[in-house]
């Protein structure tokens, strides 16, 4: 399947990630069939799409009449209706391997043999998922980052049987809809972004557990140093700029002192056992009760919107 052949998209799942992905395709000219198992889920997704679209309009990120964007979206609880004419299918349902396999086996019976099939997963193996398919070579991971309407990155991850054309076309398509697609050479548990994120979190929790610094101090140190630098120049290029000899010397004594546990962090496990899950329950490492969480999310989203505008102006 070539990029020019993709005219219609089936978007499976209208939840937190799915609604945002559907809107991204619609804003960039594609006809999108939005599928969810329940009518209630579809209605909720439709409201989220309308809300996010208005946010983009107010931010000056789209020039087109929003009604034209919305006219490209069709909502259905009929999987066959959603997929039968689609050239590209993107799925964002629950992170459960067996459920995803079941859905993809059903989808493949509906779509054409040439349609590309993409799953939006944070770390499930594309090789494990594509095992249920008759044509596994057209199956790939397209991992959007949350919030999908604001974060540019999409990791494109092949399974063992995915062919290069599927990867290349998916990368082209993601870039065409305004994302920054990065292909991996091969799959790895957690892909790349989550591997780095969890490595940083492991050390952050270790620092907190050892009484070296507070949660707030750890976050401030990241925000006002590495966070700002890595937003412009990634960690590998930063090492080049700082001098690889310097980093070699630091690694020679620091690696041995870094956290290296392979199980779940005990402090993290304790928080979860106490139902202190963060924003969703009002308490985690921080107290999120009242308007604190809403204000932080609002500020984060406003800054992400500004960065999207900068990206758009520079493209």
XYZ file of C-alpha atoms in Angstrom, residues 52-208:
157
model
C -10.330 19.348 21.005
C -11.233 20.798 17.621
C -12.417 24.033 19.240
C -9.162 24.138 21.211
C -7.214 23.969 17.941
C -9.418 26.658 16.383
C -8.873 29.035 19.336
C -5.132 28.376 19.206
C -5.053 29.230 15.477
C -3.808 25.799 14.529
C -6.330 25.151 11.751
C -7.477 27.425 8.940
C -10.316 25.244 7.704
C -13.942 25.635 8.755
C -14.345 23.226 11.709
C -17.627 21.962 10.281
C -15.749 20.667 7.239
C -13.416 18.750 9.531
C -16.354 17.246 11.426
C -18.062 16.282 8.157
C -15.229 13.820 7.457
C -16.011 11.840 10.606
C -18.550 9.022 10.626
C -19.476 7.229 13.862
C -20.556 3.608 14.067
C -20.858 0.567 16.338
C -20.717 -1.679 13.250
C -17.157 -2.968 12.788
C -17.816 -4.069 9.211
C -19.161 -0.647 8.238
C -16.102 0.994 9.782
C -13.506 -1.201 8.098
C -14.801 -2.576 4.806
C -13.589 0.315 2.635
C -10.658 1.446 4.777
C -7.139 1.559 3.375
C -5.607 2.156 6.805
C -6.927 0.822 10.117
C -5.653 2.247 13.414
C -6.722 0.595 16.685
C -6.587 2.124 20.181
C -8.489 -0.246 22.438
C -7.612 -1.706 25.855
C -3.969 -2.726 26.415
C -4.710 -6.432 26.516
C -2.935 -8.779 24.105
C -5.706 -11.358 23.843
C -8.437 -8.768 23.285
C -6.366 -7.031 20.627
C -5.686 -10.345 18.880
C -9.391 -11.136 18.834
C -10.286 -7.746 17.364
C -7.561 -7.892 14.706
C -8.525 -11.399 13.628
C -12.052 -10.089 13.107
C -10.916 -6.958 11.289
C -8.752 -8.901 8.834
C -11.813 -10.817 7.674
C -13.396 -7.491 6.666
C -10.645 -5.368 5.106
C -8.955 -5.744 1.736
C -5.709 -7.694 1.511
C -3.749 -4.503 0.834
C -4.992 -2.390 3.769
C -2.405 -1.474 6.392
C -3.250 -2.504 9.947
C -1.772 -0.469 12.805
C -2.117 -0.842 16.549
C -1.581 2.028 18.955
C 0.001 0.254 21.916
C 2.438 1.487 24.554
C 4.495 -1.662 24.498
C 2.717 -4.850 23.408
C 4.697 -6.918 20.914
C 3.670 -6.486 17.273
C 5.118 -9.947 16.599
C 2.827 -11.472 19.214
C -0.208 -9.613 17.843
C 0.384 -10.317 14.162
C 0.487 -14.062 14.753
C -3.300 -14.219 14.337
C -3.198 -12.596 10.893
C -3.176 -14.269 7.493
C -1.167 -11.320 6.095
C 1.068 -10.258 8.999
C 3.419 -8.335 6.721
C 0.960 -5.385 6.617
C 0.701 -5.114 10.443
C 2.661 -2.500 12.418
C 2.669 -0.548 15.667
C 1.939 3.186 15.474
C 2.513 4.295 19.071
C 1.024 7.742 19.676
C 2.005 9.545 22.877
C -0.579 10.866 25.320
C -2.190 13.377 24.916
C -2.275 12.242 21.305
C -3.786 15.482 20.012
C -0.840 17.487 21.394
C 2.205 15.219 21.412
C 3.926 14.992 18.010
C 5.787 11.703 18.378
C 4.610 8.431 16.837
C 6.910 5.423 17.220
C 6.506 3.107 14.222
C 7.508 -0.408 15.248
C 7.669 -3.469 12.965
C 7.004 -7.029 14.048
C 9.170 -9.884 12.822
C 6.961 -10.368 9.749
C 6.221 -6.710 8.957
C 7.552 -5.675 5.562
C 9.485 -2.457 4.959
C 6.831 -0.947 2.711
C 4.333 -1.090 5.582
C 6.766 0.739 7.858
C 7.664 3.340 5.216
C 4.057 4.090 4.263
C 3.001 4.351 7.908
C 5.832 6.799 8.605
C 4.827 8.874 5.566
C 1.191 8.853 6.649
C 1.946 9.887 10.231
C 4.094 12.755 8.966
C 1.368 13.797 6.541
C -1.170 14.155 9.364
C 1.159 16.443 11.280
C 2.951 13.995 13.552
C 6.671 13.324 13.864
C 7.050 9.657 13.020
C 10.174 7.767 14.066
C 10.669 4.187 12.792
C 12.465 1.603 14.906
C 14.778 -0.931 13.274
C 13.160 -3.739 15.266
C 10.815 -4.185 18.193
C 11.935 -4.084 21.816
C 9.905 -4.392 25.005
C 8.517 -0.922 25.725
C 9.870 0.324 22.355
C 12.256 3.288 22.899
C 10.375 6.141 24.586
C 9.024 4.050 27.441
C 12.356 2.319 27.995
C 14.018 5.696 28.523
C 11.085 7.028 30.571
C 11.139 4.032 32.927
C 14.926 4.191 33.264
C 14.614 7.820 34.399
C 11.700 6.988 36.731
C 13.594 4.075 38.303
C 16.438 6.410 39.238
C 14.026 9.182 40.316
C 12.174 6.821 42.689
C 15.521 5.511 43.978
C 16.666 9.051 44.764
C 13.416 9.724 46.652
